[in-house]
Every structure is written in C-alpha cells, then in structure tokens.
Coordinates of C-alpha atoms in Angstrom, one line a residue:
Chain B
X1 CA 72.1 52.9 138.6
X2 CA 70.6 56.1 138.6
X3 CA 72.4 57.4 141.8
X4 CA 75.8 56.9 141.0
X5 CA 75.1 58.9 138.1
X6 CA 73.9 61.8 139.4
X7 CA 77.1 61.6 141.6
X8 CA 79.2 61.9 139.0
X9 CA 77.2 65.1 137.5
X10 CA 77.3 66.9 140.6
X11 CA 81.1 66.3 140.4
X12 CA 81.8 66.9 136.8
X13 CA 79.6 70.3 137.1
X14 CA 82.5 72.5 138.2
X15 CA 85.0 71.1 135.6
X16 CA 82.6 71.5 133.1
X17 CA 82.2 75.2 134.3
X18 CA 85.7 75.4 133.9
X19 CA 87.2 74.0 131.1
X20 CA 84.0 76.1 129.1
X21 CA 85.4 79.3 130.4
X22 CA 88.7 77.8 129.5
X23 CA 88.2 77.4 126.2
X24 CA 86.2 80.8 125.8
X25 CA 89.0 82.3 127.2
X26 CA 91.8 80.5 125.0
X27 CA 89.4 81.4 121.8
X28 CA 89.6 84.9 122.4
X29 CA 93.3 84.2 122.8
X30 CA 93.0 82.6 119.4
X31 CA 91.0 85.2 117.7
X32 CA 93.8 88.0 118.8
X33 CA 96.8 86.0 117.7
X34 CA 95.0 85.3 114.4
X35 CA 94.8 89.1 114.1
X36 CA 98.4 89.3 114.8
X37 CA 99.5 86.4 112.2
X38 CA 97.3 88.5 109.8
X39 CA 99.2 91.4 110.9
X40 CA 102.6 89.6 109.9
X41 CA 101.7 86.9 107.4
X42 CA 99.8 87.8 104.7
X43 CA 100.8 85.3 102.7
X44 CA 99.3 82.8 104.6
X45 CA 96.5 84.7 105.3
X46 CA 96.1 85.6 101.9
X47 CA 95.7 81.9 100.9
X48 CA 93.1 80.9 103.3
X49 CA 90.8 83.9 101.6
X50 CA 91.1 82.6 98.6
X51 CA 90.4 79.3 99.2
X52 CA 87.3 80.8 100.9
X53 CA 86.5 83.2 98.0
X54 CA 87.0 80.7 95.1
X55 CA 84.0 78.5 97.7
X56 CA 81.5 81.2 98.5
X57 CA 81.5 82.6 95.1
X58 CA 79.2 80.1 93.4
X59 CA 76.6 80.8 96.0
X60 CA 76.6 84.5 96.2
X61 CA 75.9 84.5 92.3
X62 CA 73.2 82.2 92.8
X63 CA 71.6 84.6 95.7
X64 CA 72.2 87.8 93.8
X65 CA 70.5 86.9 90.6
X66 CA 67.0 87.6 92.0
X67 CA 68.3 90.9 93.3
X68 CA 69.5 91.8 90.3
X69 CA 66.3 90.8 87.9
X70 CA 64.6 92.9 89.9
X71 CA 66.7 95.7 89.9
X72 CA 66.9 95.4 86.1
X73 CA 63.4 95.3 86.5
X74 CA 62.9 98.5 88.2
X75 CA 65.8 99.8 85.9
X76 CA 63.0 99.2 82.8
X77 CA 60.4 100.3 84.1
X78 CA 62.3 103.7 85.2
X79 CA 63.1 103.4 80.9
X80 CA 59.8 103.4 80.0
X81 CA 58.6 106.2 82.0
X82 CA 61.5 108.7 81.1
X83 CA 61.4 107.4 77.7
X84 CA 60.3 110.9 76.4
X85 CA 63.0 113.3 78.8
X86 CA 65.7 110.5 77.9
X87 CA 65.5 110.8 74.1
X88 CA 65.1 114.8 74.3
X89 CA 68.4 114.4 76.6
X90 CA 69.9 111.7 74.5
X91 CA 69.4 113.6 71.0
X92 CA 71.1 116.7 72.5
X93 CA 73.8 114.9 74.0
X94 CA 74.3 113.0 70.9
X95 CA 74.7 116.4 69.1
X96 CA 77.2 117.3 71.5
X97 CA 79.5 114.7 71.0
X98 CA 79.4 114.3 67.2
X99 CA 81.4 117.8 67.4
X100 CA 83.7 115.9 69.9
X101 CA 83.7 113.3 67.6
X102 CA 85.3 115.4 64.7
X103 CA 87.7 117.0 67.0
X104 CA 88.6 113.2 68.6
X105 CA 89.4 112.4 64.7
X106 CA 91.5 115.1 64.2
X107 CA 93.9 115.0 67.4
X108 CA 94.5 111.2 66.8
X109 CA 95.4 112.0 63.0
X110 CA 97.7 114.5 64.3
X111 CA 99.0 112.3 67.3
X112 CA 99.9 109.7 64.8
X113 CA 102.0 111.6 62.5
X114 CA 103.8 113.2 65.5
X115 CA 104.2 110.0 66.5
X116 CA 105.9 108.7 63.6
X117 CA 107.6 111.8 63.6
X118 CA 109.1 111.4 66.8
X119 CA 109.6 107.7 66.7
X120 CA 107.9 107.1 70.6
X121 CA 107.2 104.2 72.1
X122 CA 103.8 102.9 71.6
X123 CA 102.0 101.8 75.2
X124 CA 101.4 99.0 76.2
X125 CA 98.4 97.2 75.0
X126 CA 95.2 96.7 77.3
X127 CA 92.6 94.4 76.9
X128 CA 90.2 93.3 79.6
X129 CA 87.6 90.8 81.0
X130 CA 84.5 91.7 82.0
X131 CA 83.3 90.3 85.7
X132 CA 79.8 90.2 87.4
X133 CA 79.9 91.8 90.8
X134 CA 78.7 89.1 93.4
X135 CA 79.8 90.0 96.3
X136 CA 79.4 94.1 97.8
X137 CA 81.6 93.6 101.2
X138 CA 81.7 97.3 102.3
X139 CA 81.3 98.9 105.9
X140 CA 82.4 100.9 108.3
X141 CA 86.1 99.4 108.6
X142 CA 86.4 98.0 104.9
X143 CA 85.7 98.9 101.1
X144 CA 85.3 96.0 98.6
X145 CA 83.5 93.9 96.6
X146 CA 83.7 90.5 95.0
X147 CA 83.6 89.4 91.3
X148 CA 82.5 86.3 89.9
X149 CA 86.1 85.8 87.9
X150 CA 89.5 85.0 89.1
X151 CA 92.7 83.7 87.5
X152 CA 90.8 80.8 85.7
X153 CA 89.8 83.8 83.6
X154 CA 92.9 85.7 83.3
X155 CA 92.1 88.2 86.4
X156 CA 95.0 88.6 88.0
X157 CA 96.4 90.1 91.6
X158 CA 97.2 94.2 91.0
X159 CA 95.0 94.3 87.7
X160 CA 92.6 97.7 88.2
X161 CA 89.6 97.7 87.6
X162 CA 87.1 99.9 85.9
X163 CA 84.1 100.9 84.5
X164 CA 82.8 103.2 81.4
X165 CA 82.5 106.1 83.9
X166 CA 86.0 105.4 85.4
X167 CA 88.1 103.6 88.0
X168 CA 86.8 101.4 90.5
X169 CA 90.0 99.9 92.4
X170 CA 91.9 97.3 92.2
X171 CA 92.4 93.5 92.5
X172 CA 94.0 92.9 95.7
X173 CA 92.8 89.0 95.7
X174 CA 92.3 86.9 92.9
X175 CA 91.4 83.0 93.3
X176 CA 90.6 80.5 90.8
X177 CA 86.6 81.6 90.1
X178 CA 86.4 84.6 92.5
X179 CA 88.5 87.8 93.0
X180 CA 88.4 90.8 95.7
X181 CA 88.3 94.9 94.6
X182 CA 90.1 97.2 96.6
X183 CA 87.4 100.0 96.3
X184 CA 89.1 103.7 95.5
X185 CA 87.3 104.8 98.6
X186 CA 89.1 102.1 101.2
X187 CA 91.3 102.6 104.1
X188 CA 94.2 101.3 102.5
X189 CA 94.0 102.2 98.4
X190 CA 96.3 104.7 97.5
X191 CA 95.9 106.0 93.7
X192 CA 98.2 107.9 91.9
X193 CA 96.9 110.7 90.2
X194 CA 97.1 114.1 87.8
X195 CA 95.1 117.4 88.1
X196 CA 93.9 117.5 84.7
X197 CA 94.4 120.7 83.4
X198 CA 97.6 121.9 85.8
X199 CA 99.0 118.1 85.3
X200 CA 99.8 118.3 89.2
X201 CA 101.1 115.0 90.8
X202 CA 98.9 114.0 93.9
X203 CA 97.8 110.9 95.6
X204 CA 94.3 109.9 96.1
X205 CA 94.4 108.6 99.8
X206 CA 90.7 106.3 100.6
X207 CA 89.8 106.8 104.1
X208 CA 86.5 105.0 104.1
X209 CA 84.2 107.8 103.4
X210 CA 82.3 108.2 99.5
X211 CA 84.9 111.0 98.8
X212 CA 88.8 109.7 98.9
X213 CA 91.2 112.7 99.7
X214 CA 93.7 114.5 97.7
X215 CA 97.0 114.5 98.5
X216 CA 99.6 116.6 97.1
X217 CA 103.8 115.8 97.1
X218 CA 104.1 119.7 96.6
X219 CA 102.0 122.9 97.1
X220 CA 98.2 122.3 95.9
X221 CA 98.5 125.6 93.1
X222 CA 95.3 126.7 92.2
X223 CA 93.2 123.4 92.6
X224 CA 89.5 124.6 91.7
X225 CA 86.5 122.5 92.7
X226 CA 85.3 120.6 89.9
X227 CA 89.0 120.0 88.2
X228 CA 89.3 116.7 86.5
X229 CA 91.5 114.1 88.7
X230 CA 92.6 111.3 85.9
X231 CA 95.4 108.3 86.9
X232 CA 99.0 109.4 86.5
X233 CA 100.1 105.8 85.4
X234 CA 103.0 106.1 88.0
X235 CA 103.5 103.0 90.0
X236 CA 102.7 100.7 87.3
X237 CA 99.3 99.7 88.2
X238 CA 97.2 101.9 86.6
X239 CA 97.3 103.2 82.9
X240 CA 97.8 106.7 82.4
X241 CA 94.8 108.7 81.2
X242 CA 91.7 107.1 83.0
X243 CA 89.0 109.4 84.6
X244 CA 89.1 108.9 88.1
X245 CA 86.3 111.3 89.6
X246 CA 86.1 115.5 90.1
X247 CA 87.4 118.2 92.8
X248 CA 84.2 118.0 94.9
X249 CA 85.4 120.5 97.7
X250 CA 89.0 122.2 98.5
X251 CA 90.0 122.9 101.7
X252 CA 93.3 124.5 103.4
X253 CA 95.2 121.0 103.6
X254 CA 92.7 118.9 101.6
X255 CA 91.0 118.5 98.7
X256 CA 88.2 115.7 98.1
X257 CA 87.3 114.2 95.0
X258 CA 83.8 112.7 94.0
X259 CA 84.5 109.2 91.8
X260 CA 83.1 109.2 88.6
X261 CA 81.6 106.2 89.2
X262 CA 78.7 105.0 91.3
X263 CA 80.5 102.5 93.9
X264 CA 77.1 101.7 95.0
X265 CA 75.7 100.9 92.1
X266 CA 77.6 98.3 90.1
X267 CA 76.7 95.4 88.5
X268 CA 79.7 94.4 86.1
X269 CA 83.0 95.9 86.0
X270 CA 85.9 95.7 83.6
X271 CA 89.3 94.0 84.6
X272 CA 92.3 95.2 83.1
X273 CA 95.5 93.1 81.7
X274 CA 98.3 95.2 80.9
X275 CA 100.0 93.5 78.4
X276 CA 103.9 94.9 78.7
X277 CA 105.3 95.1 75.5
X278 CA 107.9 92.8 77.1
X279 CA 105.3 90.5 77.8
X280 CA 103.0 90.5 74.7
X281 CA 103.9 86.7 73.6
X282 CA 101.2 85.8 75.9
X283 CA 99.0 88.4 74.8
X284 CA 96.8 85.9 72.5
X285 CA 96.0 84.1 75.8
X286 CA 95.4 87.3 77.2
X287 CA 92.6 87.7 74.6
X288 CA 91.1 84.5 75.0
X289 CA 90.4 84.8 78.1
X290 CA 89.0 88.4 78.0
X291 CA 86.7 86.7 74.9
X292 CA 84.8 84.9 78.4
X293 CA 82.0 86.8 79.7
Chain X
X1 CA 69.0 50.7 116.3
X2 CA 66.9 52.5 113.2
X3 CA 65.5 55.1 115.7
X4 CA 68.3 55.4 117.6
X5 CA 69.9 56.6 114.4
X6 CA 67.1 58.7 113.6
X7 CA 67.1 60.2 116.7
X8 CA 70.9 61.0 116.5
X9 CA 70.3 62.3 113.1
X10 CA 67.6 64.9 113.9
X11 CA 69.2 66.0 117.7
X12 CA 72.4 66.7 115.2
X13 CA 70.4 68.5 112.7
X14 CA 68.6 70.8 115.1
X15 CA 72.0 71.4 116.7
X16 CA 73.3 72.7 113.4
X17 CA 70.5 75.2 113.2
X18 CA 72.0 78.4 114.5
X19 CA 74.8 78.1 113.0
X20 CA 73.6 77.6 109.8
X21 CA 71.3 80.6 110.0
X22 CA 74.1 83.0 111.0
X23 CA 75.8 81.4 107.8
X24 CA 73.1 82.4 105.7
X25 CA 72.4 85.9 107.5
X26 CA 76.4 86.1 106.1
X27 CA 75.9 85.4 102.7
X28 CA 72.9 87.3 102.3
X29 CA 74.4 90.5 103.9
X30 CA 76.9 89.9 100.7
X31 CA 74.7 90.5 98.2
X32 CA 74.5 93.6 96.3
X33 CA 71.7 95.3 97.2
X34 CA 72.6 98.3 94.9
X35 CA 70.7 100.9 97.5
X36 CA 72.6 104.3 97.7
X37 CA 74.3 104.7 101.1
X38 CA 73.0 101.4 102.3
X39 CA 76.5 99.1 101.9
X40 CA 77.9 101.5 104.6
X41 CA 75.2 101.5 107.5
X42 CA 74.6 97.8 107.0
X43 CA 73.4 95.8 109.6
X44 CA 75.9 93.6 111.5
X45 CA 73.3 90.4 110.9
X46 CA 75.6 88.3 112.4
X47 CA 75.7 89.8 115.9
X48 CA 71.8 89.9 115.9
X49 CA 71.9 86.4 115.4
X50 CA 74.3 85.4 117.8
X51 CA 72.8 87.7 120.4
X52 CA 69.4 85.7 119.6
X53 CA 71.0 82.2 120.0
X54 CA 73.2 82.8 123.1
X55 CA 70.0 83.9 124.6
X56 CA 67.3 81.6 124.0
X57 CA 69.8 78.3 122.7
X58 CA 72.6 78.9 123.8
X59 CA 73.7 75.0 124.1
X60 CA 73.5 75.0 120.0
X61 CA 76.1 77.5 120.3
X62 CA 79.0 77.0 122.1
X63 CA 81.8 79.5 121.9
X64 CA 83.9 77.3 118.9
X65 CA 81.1 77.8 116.7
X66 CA 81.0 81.3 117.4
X67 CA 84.9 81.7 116.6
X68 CA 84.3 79.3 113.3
X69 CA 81.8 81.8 111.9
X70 CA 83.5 85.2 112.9
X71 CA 86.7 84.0 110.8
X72 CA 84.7 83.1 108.3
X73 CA 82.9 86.2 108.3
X74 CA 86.2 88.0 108.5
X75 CA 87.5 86.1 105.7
X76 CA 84.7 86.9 103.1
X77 CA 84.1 90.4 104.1
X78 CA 87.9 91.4 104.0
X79 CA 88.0 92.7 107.6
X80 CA 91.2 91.9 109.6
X81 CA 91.0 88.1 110.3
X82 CA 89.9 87.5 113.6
X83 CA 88.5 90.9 114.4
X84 CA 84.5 89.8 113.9
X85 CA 85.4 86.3 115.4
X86 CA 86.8 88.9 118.6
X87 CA 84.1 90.8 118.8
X88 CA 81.3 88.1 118.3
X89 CA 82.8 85.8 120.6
X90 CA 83.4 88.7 123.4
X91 CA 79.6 89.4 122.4
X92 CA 78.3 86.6 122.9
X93 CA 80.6 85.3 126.3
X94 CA 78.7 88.8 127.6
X95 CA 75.2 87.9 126.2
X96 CA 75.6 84.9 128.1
X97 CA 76.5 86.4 131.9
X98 CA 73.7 88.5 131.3
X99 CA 71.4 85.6 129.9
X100 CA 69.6 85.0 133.1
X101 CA 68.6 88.8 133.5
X102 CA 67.3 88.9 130.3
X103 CA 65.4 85.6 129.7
X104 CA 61.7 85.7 130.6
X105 CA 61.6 89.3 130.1
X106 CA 59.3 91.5 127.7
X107 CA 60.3 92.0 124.2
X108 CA 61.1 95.4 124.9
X109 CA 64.0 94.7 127.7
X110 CA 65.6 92.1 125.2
X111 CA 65.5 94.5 122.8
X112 CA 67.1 97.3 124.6
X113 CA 69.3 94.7 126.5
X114 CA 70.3 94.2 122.5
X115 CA 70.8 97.6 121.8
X116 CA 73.3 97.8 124.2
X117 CA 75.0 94.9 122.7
X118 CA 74.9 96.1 120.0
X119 CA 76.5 99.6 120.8
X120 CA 79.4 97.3 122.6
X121 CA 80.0 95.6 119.5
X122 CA 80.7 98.5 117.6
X123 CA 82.8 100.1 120.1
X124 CA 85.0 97.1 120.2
X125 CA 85.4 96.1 116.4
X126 CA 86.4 99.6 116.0
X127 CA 88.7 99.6 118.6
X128 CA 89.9 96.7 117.2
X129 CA 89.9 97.9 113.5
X130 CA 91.9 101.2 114.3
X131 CA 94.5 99.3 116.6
X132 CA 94.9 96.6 113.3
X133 CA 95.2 99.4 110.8
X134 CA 97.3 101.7 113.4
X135 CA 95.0 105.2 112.4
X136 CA 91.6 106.0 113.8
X137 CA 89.2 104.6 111.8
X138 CA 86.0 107.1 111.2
X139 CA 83.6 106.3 114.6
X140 CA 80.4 108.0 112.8
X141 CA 79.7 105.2 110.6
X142 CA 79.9 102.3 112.9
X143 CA 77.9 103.7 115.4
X144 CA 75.2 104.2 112.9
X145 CA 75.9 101.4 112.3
X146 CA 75.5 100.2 115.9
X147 CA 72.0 101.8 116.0
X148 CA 70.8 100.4 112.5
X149 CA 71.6 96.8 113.9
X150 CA 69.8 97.6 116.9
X151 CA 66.5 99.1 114.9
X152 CA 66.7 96.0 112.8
X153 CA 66.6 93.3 115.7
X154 CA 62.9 93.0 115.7
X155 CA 62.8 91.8 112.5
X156 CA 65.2 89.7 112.5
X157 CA 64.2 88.3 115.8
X158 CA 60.6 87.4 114.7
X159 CA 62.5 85.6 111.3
X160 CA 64.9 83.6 114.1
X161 CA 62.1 83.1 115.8
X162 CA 59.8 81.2 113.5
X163 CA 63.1 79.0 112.5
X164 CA 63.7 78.7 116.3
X165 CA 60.0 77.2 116.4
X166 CA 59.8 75.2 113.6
X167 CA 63.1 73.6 112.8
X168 CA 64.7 73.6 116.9
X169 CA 61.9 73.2 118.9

C-alpha cells in the first residue's frame, strides 16, 4: 500500500512545485490589477472599504480604550503637577480674553445692524457630531484616521472635520458605524484657503509631511511667517472663517503652514453638517443626530 | 471518529495561527498611540510577521493568505488597494527562496537577513505608491521607516516566537 503511494508523491512533487509558483505568480498578477481597478473604479473600491470599515470599527474602539485611559491618565497626572503654572497661565489668559470678549460683543452688535441694514443673506447653518478617533492610519504614503461614527449618525461623505483649535480634514469615507479623515497634511487633500490679514486666495496642497504647502493662483505679496491661513469657503466644502494653521516658513516658490491642530494628538473630533438653507427641512434630523455622542 | 475530529479541529486551528497574529499585529498598529512623530515612522508589523512565518512555517502560510491580508491591510489603512498585498506577497515569495540560507542560522543573520527585507519592502511599496499616485512620494520617511521595522524585529520576533511555541508547536 505504502509503495504505490510514495510513487504517486514522487510524481505529484513537480506539479505541486508548479502550480504553487503558478498561483504566486497569478497573485501578484492579482494584486497589480487590483491596483489598477482601484486606479479606475473607485466606486467599487470605495464600497469594499466600507464594508471593511463599518467591521473593523467595533474592535479598534475596543483595543484603543486602554490606550486611551491611560493617556487620560498621564494627561491628569501632568494636571496635577502644573496645577500651580496652569492657573497663573490660565488667570492671565483669562484676562486677556475678557477684553476680547467685549470687543467680540461689540462687532457682532454692529455686524447685525449692518446686516439688517443691507438685507444679506444669512449662512448657512452648521451643527455637528462629535466622533471618537479609533483608528490613526498614517504613514509614509497616506494620512488618515478613523472615527467611530458614520452615516448611522449623520456623518456624511465631504463633511470636514474639525476641532476647537481648527481643521483637521475631511470625510472622504463614511460607512454605517465607521468613517475615514482625509488628514490636511495627505498626499491628496487640497484646502482652500485666505491669508488672513491680505485676504489672498491660495491653496493648501498636503504632501505627506507635518507642514502642508502653500500655494498661491497669483503672486505670493508680502506673505510673512506667522500670518494666519483660515478656509476661504470656496469649493463648498469648508465654511468660511475656520483657523486652519500659521505661515511657519516662506520660501521663494513656497510657503509652509504649521496646522493649528495637533494631528498627532487627537482623541475626538467634530464633524460638520452644512445645512444649506435650501436644505434646512431636514435640519431637525440633522440635530438629532449631532444630540448622539 | 471523536478524535479524528479533534485532531482535524486542532491541525486547523494551529494552521490559522499566523494569520491570525498578522491580523492582530494589523489592528493594533491602528490604534492611536497619540506619541508625537510616532504615526509616521511606524513599524510595518505586518512584514515582520510575514518575514517570521515564511521562515520558520511557512506551510501555515501559503501565498493566498498572504494576498487576503495585504488587501485587507490596504483596505483599513487607506493605502492603494493591492499595494501592501504586492509588496508582502513579493516579500514573502523572496523570504522563501532564501529560506534555506537563512534557517538554522544565528539570530543575528536572520535579523540582518530581515533588515534587508525589510529595506526591499520599502523600496518597493514606494515604488509602487509614487507610480499609483503618479508624483514622487517623499523617500525619507519610508526608509526610516524601513530601518524602524528592522530595529523592531527582535521584539517582535521573541512575541512570534512564544506564540510560535505555545499555540503551533
């Protein structure tokens, strides 16, 4: 019994040798054609990932809740022992923008009246949902993150998203539970942007580094470093007005700007619905769903 | 018949070993760590843990699994589908023609035998990257992060190994 066996190993060796590299080589084949299909169908692509997002998102939660108690942790104890330098800070800062305060009051006072004045348009109405970072997904070749909130919660493909400090990016992928952020910083996010004080049109071009470029339709004017880069509101994605980050070096072609907010460094981020005035019969769903942690 | 089933049961279990430890290396690479700098130079975990299986198992990892995982990979970290399951199938089809050169030798030929791997890898995910996005992307930060994977390895090989021990055998 044994022998005949043996014969038919010796014979099946080769063809076993074969069809393995075979397959290697026809999986390799497969892997480059699905980077082609992902080249030309996003769609489809698109689909698979969220399906794939909407699954993993549960479980990355679950394994970044002990990371995150004890970063809170170390955040508290850091409280305590600056307790003293944070208050002296805090009391002085607090100071500082009581004046702000009374100057904020004013300018809206006067904004309204010249509003009513001038009979303008009011904009459109934001309100937001607030999302627990799950997933960090950066490297070298690509710059996003996951969130524990997708269209089950009113986050939505295209809504930016931002924090106190600033903007973050934007939703490129949203699921059911889970949604991807197109970090600022990434190869392929392109903001539109205003100088602050010269109100100079630019783009805000991510190339993978901490420091997206600036760059400019026209000539660059006097572009100091530490100007103010906020979002222009053109393209329809952003709202005007939001801080985006500061001139942190000017060079002959280029300028780079340092985001306001720490990418690294983010536990929950805000998601944006811009309710259109068009659209604001489903604004009270819209508020519903930002109500949702 | 009770045995035999057992024994079916726990051959298949062991077999899904590897793979399931690359998937958790995965996952855990996910999450937040919140260190300054860190998210960019991370290690590529799954390449360390392919490199380990194709050398010392490389019958619980045949070159499907390998391709499963690198889409999957792909598909939760956003990189172009297909570009991780490229470069950690081409990984580990060269792991394995240089298995037999490797195996049996001290820890410190594996581990420069991986750090050469390693240094591969990244060359040819961002070859791939910069043909997919059609620019070149930035070299410094993947082959940092070429040499963090390869300073990580010991670690992560002594972690493989225990599971290699305990749960395969």
């Amino acid at each position: 019994m044994a022998a005949p066996r043996e014969r038919l190993t010796r014979l099946t060796v080769p063809f076993r040798a074969l069809a393995q590299r075979f397959i290697f080589v026809a999986l390799v084949g497969g892997a480059l054609a699905l980077m082609l299909l992902g080249k030309a169908d996003t769609a489809l692509t698109e689909r698979v990932r969220l399906l794939t997002g909407d699954a993993i998102a549960p479980i990355l939660a679950l394994l970044s809740e002990p990371v995150a108690t004890v970063n809170r942790g170390v955040r508290t104890v850091d409280g305590f022992l600056n307790v003293y330098a944070d208050n002296a800070r805090l009391r002085e800062e607090n100071e500082r923008l009581r004046q702000w305060q009374t100057v904020a009051r004013r300018v809206e006072q006067e904004n309204a009246a010249y509003r009513t004045l001038l009979n303008a348009k009011s904009e459109s109405r934001v309100s937001y949902i607030t999302a627990r970072v799950v997933g960090d997904a950066s490297g070298p070749f690509v710059r996003t993150m996951i969130l524990a909130a997708g269209t089950a919660d009113g986050v939505a493909k295209g809504f930016p998203v931002v924090t106190g400090d600033g903007v973050v990016g934007h939703i490129i992928e949203s699921g059911e539970r889970a949604s991807r952020v197109l970090l600022m910083t990434d190869l392929n996010s392109r903001l539109p942007v205003l100088i602050e004080s010269t109100r100079l049109r630019a783009i805000l071009a991510g190339d993978n580094t901490d420091r997206p470029r600036l760059q400019f339709f026209a000539n660059a004017g006097e572009l100091q470093r530490g100007d103010r880069i906020i979002t222009s509101g053109h393209g329809g994605v952003f709202p005007p007005g939001l801080p985006v980050g500061i001139v942190a070096a000017v060079g002959d072609r280029a300028a780079r700007v340092q985001p306001y907010v720490d990418l690294e460094r983010l536990e929950y981020v805000r998601v944006l619905r811009l309710d259109l005035p068009r659209l604001s019969d489903n604004q009270d769903t819209g508020r519903a769903a930002a109500r949702k942690p | 018949m009770n045995e035999r089933l057992e024994a079916v049961l726990a051959r298949t279990s062991r077999g899904l070993v590897p793979a399931a430890t690359i998937l958790l290396v995965l996952l855990l690479s996910l999450v937040p760590l919140n260190l300054p700098y860190f998210s960019q130079v991370a290690p590529a975990v799954t390449l360390i843990a392919v490199f380990y299986w194709t050398i010392y198992r490389p019958d619980l990892l045949p070159p499907v699994t390998v391709f499963v995982l690198g889409a999957l990979q792909d598909l939760v970290v956003g990189t172009p589908l297909g570009m991780s399951a490229l470069v950690l199938l081409l990984t580990s089809g060269f792991v394995s023609s240089q298995r037999r050169a490797l195996l049996g030798k001290s820890f410190a030929i594996i581990w420069l035998g991986f750090a050469v791997t390693a240094l591969c890898g990244a060359l040819l995910s961002w070859v791939a990257a910069s043909l997919y996005f059609l620019t070149m992307v930035r070299i410094v930060p993947v082959l940092v992060q070429g040499a963090v994977t390869a300073a990580l390895y010991p670690l992560f090989a002594w972690c493989l190994s225990h599971v290699h021990r305990r749960l395969v055998g």
